[in-house]
Short mmCIF file of C-alpha atoms in Angstrom, two decimals:
data_model
loop_
_atom_site.label_atom_id
_atom_site.label_comp_id
_atom_site.label_asym_id
_atom_site.label_seq_id
_atom_site.Cartn_x
_atom_site.Cartn_y
_atom_site.Cartn_z
CA MET A 17 77.54 110.21 88.55
CA THR A 18 77.41 108.49 85.18
CA THR A 19 79.62 105.40 85.08
CA PRO A 20 81.95 105.39 82.06
CA MET A 21 81.52 102.49 79.66
CA VAL A 22 85.05 101.09 79.64
CA ARG A 23 85.12 97.31 79.74
CA LYS A 24 88.82 96.63 80.21
CA ALA A 25 91.47 97.93 82.56
CA PHE A 26 95.16 96.99 82.50
CA VAL A 27 97.38 97.28 85.55
CA MET A 28 101.15 96.89 85.24
CA ALA A 29 101.67 94.34 88.02
CA SER A 30 105.36 93.51 87.77
CA GLY A 31 108.42 94.15 85.67
CA LYS A 32 111.97 92.93 85.31
CA GLY A 33 113.36 95.88 87.26
CA SER A 34 113.49 97.19 90.82
CA ARG A 35 113.00 95.02 93.89
CA PHE A 36 114.22 97.83 96.17
CA GLY A 37 117.71 96.35 95.87
CA LYS A 38 116.56 92.94 97.07
CA LYS A 39 117.22 89.57 95.49
CA PRO A 40 115.64 88.88 92.07
CA SER A 41 113.51 86.20 93.74
CA ALA A 42 111.90 88.78 96.05
CA PRO A 43 108.24 89.71 95.41
CA PRO A 44 107.63 92.60 92.99
CA LYS A 45 107.51 96.04 94.59
CA THR A 46 103.82 96.29 93.64
CA LEU A 47 103.17 93.75 96.41
CA SER A 48 104.70 96.02 99.05
CA THR A 49 102.00 96.93 101.53
CA VAL A 50 100.59 100.25 102.70
CA GLY A 51 98.14 99.97 105.55
CA GLY A 52 98.35 96.18 105.33
CA VAL A 53 97.17 96.13 101.68
CA SER A 54 99.54 95.76 98.74
CA LEU A 55 99.96 98.67 96.32
CA LEU A 56 98.69 96.40 93.55
CA GLU A 57 95.49 95.49 95.38
CA ARG A 58 94.92 99.13 96.39
CA ASN A 59 95.18 100.28 92.77
CA ILE A 60 92.85 97.56 91.50
CA ARG A 61 90.28 98.42 94.18
CA LEU A 62 90.35 102.12 93.27
CA ILE A 63 89.84 101.33 89.57
CA ASP A 64 87.15 98.73 90.29
CA GLN A 65 85.14 101.00 92.59
CA ALA A 66 85.31 104.19 90.52
CA LEU A 67 85.53 103.00 86.92
CA ARG A 68 83.66 99.67 87.11
CA PRO A 69 85.45 97.73 84.33
CA GLU A 70 84.29 94.20 83.58
CA ILE A 71 87.83 92.81 83.38
CA VAL A 72 91.10 93.86 84.99
CA HIS A 73 94.17 92.43 83.26
CA LEU A 74 97.26 92.32 85.44
CA VAL A 75 100.21 92.56 83.05
CA ALA A 76 103.11 90.59 84.54
CA GLY A 77 106.49 91.29 82.99
CA GLY A 78 108.21 89.33 85.74
CA ALA A 79 107.34 86.91 88.56
CA PRO A 80 103.93 85.96 87.09
CA GLU A 81 103.45 83.05 89.50
CA ILE A 82 103.98 85.32 92.51
CA VAL A 83 101.44 87.77 91.09
CA LYS A 84 98.92 84.98 90.45
CA GLN A 85 99.29 83.71 93.99
CA ALA A 86 98.83 87.20 95.41
CA VAL A 87 95.71 87.87 93.33
CA ARG A 88 93.96 84.88 94.89
CA SER A 89 93.90 86.72 98.22
CA PHE A 90 92.58 90.05 96.86
CA SER A 91 89.15 90.88 98.26
CA SER A 92 86.23 93.27 97.60
CA ILE A 93 86.90 93.42 93.86
CA ARG A 94 83.91 93.03 91.54
CA ALA A 95 85.72 92.83 88.19
CA LYS A 96 87.13 89.62 86.83
CA MET A 97 90.92 89.58 87.30
CA ILE A 98 93.23 87.94 84.76
CA VAL A 99 97.01 87.75 85.02
CA SER A 100 98.46 88.23 81.54
CA GLU A 101 102.14 87.34 81.14
CA ALA A 102 104.16 89.58 78.82
CA ALA A 103 106.16 87.91 76.05
CA PRO A 104 109.97 87.77 76.49
CA LYS A 105 110.58 90.57 74.00
CA GLU A 106 107.92 92.71 75.66
CA MET A 107 109.41 91.98 79.06
CA GLN A 108 112.81 93.25 77.94
CA ALA A 109 111.23 96.48 76.66
CA GLY A 110 110.03 97.51 80.11
CA LEU A 111 106.94 99.73 80.32
CA LEU A 112 106.76 100.00 76.54
CA GLY A 113 106.48 96.22 76.43
CA GLY A 114 103.77 96.28 79.08
CA PHE A 115 101.66 98.59 76.90
CA ALA A 116 102.53 96.46 73.86
CA ALA A 117 101.06 93.43 75.63
CA ILE A 118 97.72 95.24 75.86
CA ALA A 119 97.32 95.29 72.05
CA GLU A 120 96.28 91.64 72.00
CA TYR A 121 93.16 92.46 74.01
CA VAL A 122 91.89 95.77 72.54
CA GLN A 123 90.77 97.05 69.16
CA PRO A 124 92.37 100.28 67.83
CA ASP A 125 89.22 102.35 68.46
CA GLU A 126 88.39 100.74 71.83
CA VAL A 127 88.96 102.79 74.99
CA PHE A 128 90.91 101.06 77.76
CA ILE A 129 92.23 102.08 81.17
CA ALA A 130 95.91 101.70 82.02
CA ALA A 131 97.50 102.08 85.44
CA LEU A 132 100.83 101.41 87.09
CA GLY A 133 100.63 99.02 90.03
CA ASP A 134 103.42 100.64 92.08
CA GLU A 135 101.75 103.99 92.76
CA PHE A 136 100.02 105.14 95.94
CA TYR A 137 96.92 107.33 95.82
CA GLU A 138 94.98 108.74 98.76
CA GLY A 139 91.65 110.50 98.21
CA ALA A 140 88.67 110.44 95.86
CA ASP A 141 90.55 111.35 92.67
CA HIS A 142 89.63 108.18 90.81
CA LYS A 143 85.96 109.23 90.99
CA THR A 144 86.92 112.57 89.44
CA PHE A 145 88.72 110.67 86.70
CA ALA A 146 85.64 108.50 86.13
CA GLN A 147 83.46 111.60 85.82
CA ALA A 148 85.82 113.15 83.26
CA LEU A 149 85.82 109.90 81.31
CA ALA A 150 82.02 109.74 81.33
CA GLU A 151 81.66 113.33 80.10
CA HIS A 152 83.95 112.97 77.06
CA ASN A 153 84.10 110.42 74.29
CA ASP A 154 86.04 112.32 71.62
CA PHE A 155 89.66 111.93 72.71
CA SER A 156 92.72 109.81 72.05
CA ALA A 157 93.79 109.82 75.71
CA LEU A 158 92.80 111.13 79.12
CA CYS A 159 95.75 111.60 81.49
CA ALA A 160 95.70 112.06 85.25
CA PHE A 161 98.11 114.75 86.44
CA LYS A 162 99.14 116.90 89.39
CA PRO A 163 100.85 120.31 89.67
CA CYS A 164 104.61 120.04 90.21
CA ARG A 165 105.81 120.73 93.74
CA ASN A 166 109.39 120.66 92.48
CA GLN A 167 111.19 119.70 89.30
CA GLU A 168 111.93 116.24 90.64
CA ASP A 169 108.26 115.40 90.01
CA CYS A 170 108.76 115.86 86.27
CA GLN A 171 112.11 114.11 86.28
CA ARG A 172 110.64 111.00 87.95
CA ASN A 173 107.39 110.93 85.95
CA PHE A 174 106.45 112.70 82.73
CA SER A 175 105.64 116.35 82.25
CA LEU A 176 102.71 117.68 80.28
CA VAL A 177 101.62 121.05 78.94
CA TYR A 178 98.05 121.64 80.04
CA ASP A 179 95.60 124.39 79.09
CA GLU A 180 93.30 125.16 82.02
CA SER A 181 90.60 126.77 79.81
CA THR A 182 90.23 123.90 77.33
CA ARG A 183 91.33 121.06 79.67
CA ARG A 184 93.56 119.83 76.87
CA VAL A 185 97.13 118.56 76.90
CA SER A 186 99.28 119.83 74.04
CA SER A 187 102.43 117.76 74.64
CA ILE A 188 103.91 115.09 76.87
CA ARG A 189 107.58 114.66 77.69
CA GLU A 190 109.03 111.70 79.61
CA LYS A 191 111.51 112.35 82.44
CA ASP A 192 111.56 116.09 81.74
CA ASP A 193 114.72 117.70 83.14
CA SER A 194 114.21 121.09 81.47
CA GLY A 195 113.13 122.73 84.71
CA GLN A 196 110.12 124.29 82.94
CA GLY A 197 107.46 121.70 83.74
CA ARG A 198 104.37 122.90 85.65
CA PHE A 199 102.44 119.62 85.68
CA PHE A 200 103.49 116.00 85.94
CA GLY A 201 101.55 112.98 84.74
CA LEU A 202 100.55 110.00 86.85
CA GLY A 203 100.40 106.35 85.90
CA LEU A 204 96.61 106.37 85.43
CA ALA A 205 95.32 107.03 81.91
CA ALA A 206 92.52 106.12 79.52
CA ALA A 207 93.41 105.76 75.86
CA LYS A 208 92.25 104.41 72.54
CA GLY A 209 93.58 100.96 71.69
CA GLU A 210 95.58 102.58 68.92
CA LEU A 211 98.16 103.51 71.59
CA ALA A 212 98.70 99.86 72.53
CA HIS A 213 99.05 98.88 68.87
CA LEU A 214 101.58 101.68 68.33
CA CYS A 215 103.57 100.43 71.34
CA ARG A 216 103.51 96.91 69.93
CA ASP A 217 104.86 98.20 66.63
CA TYR A 218 107.73 100.03 68.36
CA CYS A 219 108.45 97.01 70.54
CA GLY A 220 108.47 94.67 67.54
CA ARG A 221 111.05 96.86 65.80
CA GLY A 222 113.23 96.98 68.88
CA ALA A 223 112.76 100.75 69.11
CA LYS A 224 112.93 102.51 72.46
CA ALA A 225 110.14 104.87 73.42
CA SER A 226 107.97 105.95 76.33
CA PRO A 227 104.35 104.82 75.95
CA TYR A 228 103.27 108.17 77.43
CA GLU A 229 105.27 110.16 74.87
CA LEU A 230 103.69 108.05 72.12
CA ILE A 231 100.34 109.55 73.13
CA ASN A 232 101.58 112.67 71.29
CA ALA A 233 101.40 110.70 68.03
CA LEU A 234 97.71 109.81 68.37
CA PRO A 235 95.35 111.74 66.04
CA GLY A 236 92.68 112.92 68.50
CA PRO A 237 92.75 115.43 71.37
CA ILE A 238 94.51 114.64 74.65
CA LEU A 239 92.58 115.57 77.78
CA GLY A 240 93.80 116.09 81.32
CA CYS A 241 92.27 115.33 84.72
CA ARG A 242 93.77 117.14 87.72
CA PHE A 243 94.29 115.04 90.88
CA THR A 244 94.38 116.77 94.27
CA GLY A 245 94.97 113.95 96.77
CA ASP A 246 98.24 112.58 98.11
CA TYR A 247 100.30 110.62 95.58
CA VAL A 248 103.60 108.75 95.67
CA ASN A 249 105.38 107.06 92.78
CA VAL A 250 107.00 104.17 94.65
CA ASN A 251 110.42 103.51 93.15
CA THR A 252 112.58 103.25 96.28
CA THR A 253 112.24 102.12 99.87
CA GLU A 254 112.18 105.79 100.85
CA ASP A 255 109.15 106.29 98.58
CA LEU A 256 107.46 103.38 100.32
CA TRP A 257 108.15 104.99 103.72
CA ILE A 258 106.58 108.23 102.48
CA ALA A 259 103.47 106.39 101.29
CA ARG A 260 103.15 104.52 104.57
CA ASP A 261 103.62 107.70 106.58
CA LEU A 262 100.93 109.47 104.55
CA PHE A 263 98.52 106.63 105.16
CA TRP A 264 99.46 106.46 108.84
CA ARG A 265 98.97 110.16 109.50
CA LYS A 266 95.56 110.44 107.83
CA GLY A 267 93.97 109.13 111.05
CA LYS A 268 93.64 111.18 114.20
CA GLY A 269 95.11 110.19 117.53
CA LEU A 270 96.82 106.89 118.21
CA PRO A 271 96.41 103.98 115.80
CA ASP A 272 94.38 100.84 116.42
CA VAL A 273 96.63 98.18 117.91
CA ASP A 274 96.30 94.44 118.51
CA VAL A 275 98.52 92.85 121.15
CA VAL A 276 99.73 89.25 121.18
CA ILE A 277 100.40 87.61 124.54
CA PRO A 278 101.97 84.11 124.54
CA ALA A 279 100.90 82.10 127.58
CA LEU A 280 101.67 78.77 129.25
CA ASN A 281 100.17 78.05 132.68
CA GLU A 282 99.64 81.69 133.65
CA GLU A 283 96.32 81.40 135.48
CA GLU A 284 97.55 83.53 138.41
CA CYS A 285 97.95 86.71 136.38
CA ILE A 286 96.50 86.36 132.87
CA GLU A 287 93.14 87.88 133.71
CA GLN A 288 94.69 91.02 135.19
CA VAL A 289 97.06 91.37 132.22
CA VAL A 290 94.27 91.02 129.65
CA LEU A 291 92.12 93.62 131.41
CA ASP A 292 95.06 96.03 131.51
CA PHE A 293 95.85 95.77 127.79
CA LYS A 294 92.18 95.85 126.75
CA ARG A 295 92.22 99.44 127.99
CA VAL A 296 94.54 100.37 125.12
CA CYS A 297 94.21 97.64 122.49
CA LYS A 298 91.54 96.92 119.93
CA GLN A 299 92.12 93.19 120.39
CA VAL A 300 94.06 91.12 122.93
CA ILE A 301 95.13 87.79 121.45
CA VAL A 302 96.29 85.18 123.97
CA MET A 303 98.23 82.34 122.35
CA ASP A 304 97.74 79.49 124.82
CA ASN A 305 100.31 76.72 124.29
CA MET A 306 98.12 73.93 125.73
CA SER A 307 98.15 75.21 129.32
CA GLU A 308 97.23 72.62 131.93
CA ASP A 309 95.57 75.15 134.25
CA LEU A 310 92.80 77.75 133.84
CA THR A 311 94.83 80.16 131.68
CA ALA A 312 92.58 79.93 128.62
CA GLU A 313 89.35 80.11 130.60
CA LYS A 314 90.41 83.16 132.60
CA ALA A 315 91.80 84.99 129.57
CA ARG A 316 88.58 84.40 127.65
CA LYS A 317 86.52 85.61 130.63
CA ALA A 318 88.56 88.82 130.70
CA GLY A 319 87.70 89.48 127.04
CA ALA A 320 90.70 88.11 125.15
CA CYS A 321 90.63 86.22 121.87
CA VAL A 322 92.15 82.91 123.01
CA VAL A 323 93.84 80.48 120.64
CA THR A 324 94.69 77.14 122.26
CA ARG A 325 96.96 74.88 120.23
CA SER A 326 100.31 73.16 120.41
CA MET A 327 103.05 75.57 119.35
CA GLY A 328 106.78 75.22 118.83
CA GLY A 329 107.69 77.64 121.58
CA TYR A 330 107.61 81.27 122.65
CA GLY A 331 108.62 82.67 119.24
CA ASP A 332 106.29 80.39 117.32
CA ALA A 333 103.38 81.48 119.51
CA ILE A 334 104.11 85.16 118.86
CA LYS A 335 104.44 84.71 115.11
CA GLN A 336 101.18 82.76 114.88
CA GLY A 337 99.47 85.42 116.97
CA LEU A 338 100.79 88.28 114.84
CA GLU A 339 99.39 86.55 111.76
CA LEU A 340 95.92 86.83 113.33
CA CYS A 341 96.15 90.59 113.96
CA THR A 342 94.00 92.94 111.89
CA ALA A 343 94.79 96.38 113.40
CA GLN A 344 97.10 99.05 111.92
CA ALA A 345 99.70 98.24 114.56
CA VAL A 346 100.69 94.91 116.15
CA ALA A 347 102.25 94.61 119.58
CA VAL A 348 103.75 91.90 121.78
CA ALA A 349 103.62 91.74 125.57
CA GLU A 350 104.04 89.17 128.36
CA ALA A 351 101.41 87.19 130.28
CA ASP A 352 103.20 87.65 133.61
CA GLY A 353 102.42 91.33 134.21
CA SER A 354 106.01 92.50 133.84
CA PHE A 355 104.86 95.06 131.25
CA LYS A 356 101.96 97.50 131.52
CA SER A 357 99.69 98.99 128.88
CA SER A 358 100.81 102.48 129.95
CA ASP A 359 104.24 101.73 128.48
CA LEU A 360 102.67 100.49 125.24
CA GLU A 361 100.97 103.88 125.05
CA LYS A 362 104.43 105.44 125.41
CA LEU A 363 105.67 103.52 122.33
CA LEU A 364 102.74 104.16 119.99
CA PRO A 365 103.41 107.84 119.07
CA TYR A 366 106.84 106.88 117.69
CA LEU A 367 105.11 104.86 114.96
CA ALA A 368 104.32 108.13 113.19
CA SER A 369 107.92 108.16 111.95
CA HIS A 370 109.16 104.59 112.54
CA ASP A 371 108.14 101.14 111.34
CA ALA A 372 108.82 99.48 114.70
CA VAL A 373 109.37 100.62 118.28
CA PHE A 374 111.09 98.44 120.89
CA GLY A 375 111.00 98.87 124.63
CA SER A 376 114.25 98.79 126.61
CA ARG A 377 114.53 97.57 130.21
CA THR A 378 118.14 98.60 130.77
CA SER A 379 117.51 101.91 132.48
CA GLU A 380 118.13 101.10 136.15
CA ARG A 381 115.74 103.78 137.40
CA LEU A 382 112.82 102.21 135.50
CA VAL A 383 113.35 98.68 136.83
CA GLN A 384 110.78 98.31 139.59
CA PRO A 385 111.62 96.67 142.94
CA GLY A 386 111.32 92.89 142.72
CA ALA A 387 111.82 92.63 138.95
CA PHE A 388 114.64 90.31 137.87
CA MET A 389 116.94 92.72 136.07
CA PRO A 390 120.21 92.78 138.05
CA TYR A 391 123.32 94.59 136.85
CA LEU A 392 124.84 91.54 135.08
CA VAL A 393 121.64 90.85 133.15
CA ARG A 394 121.34 94.50 132.12
CA MET A 395 124.94 94.49 130.90
CA ALA A 396 124.39 91.22 129.04
CA ASN A 397 121.36 92.71 127.28
CA ARG A 398 123.36 95.78 126.33
CA THR A 399 126.20 93.60 125.03
CA VAL A 400 123.91 91.51 122.82
CA GLY A 401 122.28 94.70 121.55
CA LEU A 402 125.66 96.22 120.70
CA PHE A 403 126.72 92.98 119.01
CA LEU A 404 123.60 93.01 116.85
CA SER A 405 124.11 96.66 115.91
CA LEU A 406 127.74 96.04 114.95
CA LEU A 407 126.80 93.16 112.65
CA TRP A 408 124.45 95.46 110.69
CA PRO A 409 126.63 98.61 110.70
CA TRP A 410 124.82 100.26 107.77
CA HIS A 411 121.58 100.51 109.77
CA PRO A 412 121.28 103.48 112.17
CA ALA A 413 119.45 101.54 114.92
CA LYS A 414 121.44 101.06 118.14
CA PHE A 415 120.00 98.51 120.56
CA THR A 416 120.41 98.31 124.31
CA ASP A 417 117.94 95.47 124.94
CA VAL A 418 116.99 93.14 122.07
CA GLY A 419 115.43 90.70 124.54
CA CYS A 420 112.68 93.08 125.66
CA SER A 421 109.43 91.60 124.42
CA LEU A 422 107.28 94.75 124.75
CA ARG A 423 107.37 96.14 121.24
CA VAL A 424 105.04 97.41 118.56
CA MET A 425 105.23 97.42 114.76
CA ARG A 426 103.20 98.75 111.93
CA GLN A 427 101.37 95.88 110.36
CA ASP A 428 103.22 96.68 107.10
CA ALA A 429 106.55 96.03 108.82
CA PHE A 430 105.48 92.61 110.06
CA LEU A 431 104.18 91.66 106.62
CA ASP A 432 107.55 92.63 105.13
CA ILE A 433 109.53 90.31 107.43
CA GLN A 434 106.94 87.60 108.10
CA SER A 435 108.28 85.00 105.68
CA SER A 436 111.86 85.42 106.99
CA LEU A 437 111.08 84.60 110.64
CA ILE A 438 112.13 81.08 111.68
CA GLY A 439 112.87 81.35 115.42
CA GLN A 440 110.70 79.11 117.58
CA GLY A 441 111.88 80.20 121.03
CA PRO A 442 113.34 83.31 122.74
CA GLU A 443 115.69 83.87 119.81
CA PHE A 444 112.61 85.19 117.99
CA ALA A 445 113.05 88.55 119.80
CA PRO A 446 116.42 89.55 118.27
CA GLU A 447 115.45 87.87 115.00
CA VAL A 448 112.64 90.39 114.54
CA ALA A 449 115.15 93.20 115.12
CA LEU A 450 117.71 91.89 112.64
CA GLU A 451 115.09 91.20 109.96
CA LEU A 452 113.70 94.72 110.33
CA MET A 453 117.24 96.04 109.85
CA ASP A 454 117.93 93.71 106.93
CA HIS A 455 114.74 94.91 105.23
CA GLY A 456 115.80 98.54 105.67
CA LEU A 457 112.97 99.43 108.05
CA ARG A 458 113.10 102.20 110.63
CA ILE A 459 113.41 101.24 114.29
CA ALA A 460 113.22 103.27 117.50
CA GLU A 461 114.04 102.10 121.02
CA VAL A 462 112.37 103.69 124.05
CA PRO A 463 113.13 103.10 127.78
CA ILE A 464 110.17 101.50 129.61
CA SER A 465 109.39 100.29 133.11
CA TYR A 466 109.97 96.66 134.04
CA HIS A 467 107.76 95.20 136.77
CA PRO A 468 107.99 92.07 138.93
CA ARG A 469 105.96 89.09 137.83
CA LEU A 470 102.42 88.90 139.19
CA GLY A 471 102.70 85.14 139.58
CA GLY A 472 104.42 81.93 138.49
CA GLY A 473 107.98 81.58 137.30
CA SER A 474 109.66 82.65 134.07
CA LYS A 475 110.39 79.97 131.50
CA LEU A 476 113.05 82.08 129.74
CA SER A 477 114.66 84.18 132.47
CA GLY A 478 114.04 84.82 136.16
CA ASN A 479 117.43 83.43 137.18
CA TYR A 480 120.99 83.47 135.84
CA LYS A 481 120.85 79.95 134.38
CA ASN A 482 117.73 80.57 132.29
CA SER A 483 119.01 83.98 131.24
CA ALA A 484 122.32 82.48 130.06
CA ARG A 485 120.53 79.78 128.09
CA THR A 486 118.31 82.36 126.44
CA ALA A 487 121.30 84.59 125.58
CA PHE A 488 123.09 81.64 123.97
CA ARG A 489 120.11 80.85 121.72
CA MET A 490 119.86 84.49 120.72
CA LEU A 491 123.55 84.80 119.84
CA ARG A 492 123.50 81.55 117.87
CA LEU A 493 120.60 82.72 115.70
CA ILE A 494 122.12 86.18 115.21
CA LEU A 495 125.42 84.73 114.01
CA THR A 496 123.74 82.11 111.81
CA LYS A 497 121.59 84.69 110.06
CA ARG A 498 124.44 87.14 109.65
CA ILE A 499 126.59 84.48 107.99
CA THR A 500 123.79 83.37 105.64
CA LYS A 501 122.88 86.96 104.72
#
């Protein structure tokens, strides 16, 4: 395939608008992750690999410092990346202003690539676009498009009239609500620099216009490139769920999963636990909080990745371990053998339609003989779960056991809540639940078996005194966060 000679690409990295209803200080929606990679990075990678520009300008109409910080962590990108901050007037003009900001960097007859950073693509369509760009040089614009599945596609994007025989676009209409649209345009386009200069002229005069509709005013032919892969224009949290579900379901079978196991002086059982979870998990990460026995040595011998360091407590160990995970899904279990990998396998299928799945130990029939889960403790767990659900009444999740530490999340979900987690001890367990709810993520709860410890004594439960202390810390954090939020 001939590589098109386009030196510059421009990706709209952030604007002054939607943060999915979050605070203005929240990261731009382009930094929301799908498959553990932000939408912005995914779009830059697709452009870099298929179109091979020398420079990718990230046009920041808002939160430029956040975008700059994020770009430093982007990997596997050949092109030079530059964050270009839009001027105040351009920022107020929205997408028109973003295209206006491009004019400074391109000549009127120079071809550039423009893309929106908040779109999700799955497939090889960018290579098709590159081929179309390489085969034609007499055009004013080349627009990526898809056939409409329903009229909402045209209402949320822009419609175009496309001639299959000539591969030409005769007109473009933004947010078309006529009900007649057959094709809708995507955020990826190649255009002559004249478009950016026209947008700058409109922006300077304070006029309102869609940069895509302004393509109609360009003198040369407009070409179209049909995309066939999955696509989502991410404007809402529901759109983000759809994109994540599409990415999740492209694989076959159960997802890769890493499990984090916090440990402190668990030499009696850690080896058996690691071997059990290695049967299911891609990676078993044992967070050893400076054990004074052979915990680390035995875990390493069993095949675990062992991290030995001083940590602030149970919750701190889990959070640090989750930050080391690289699989699609991240799980938490215990070092004492009270949970089995067979129950983790029970949770994993629910991730096809949920962001997180929690185990629940409050079904009496599933509590195995010898496990410390008497009636009062079960009722206490149910009470705390009900309390948490009542404090976030707008979320559909209903908990019966927020203290159960066997749970699994999509990596995306953890990345969403990572910066909000502050719990150092057992309060970390309900904190994860409340942050998932506060971020609008989908949660399922599934009954699991609860087994007696294989050895040692529990630091957080195991008797009524420890259980009461743990419950108090959980309730205190729940109330504190609810008040502050």
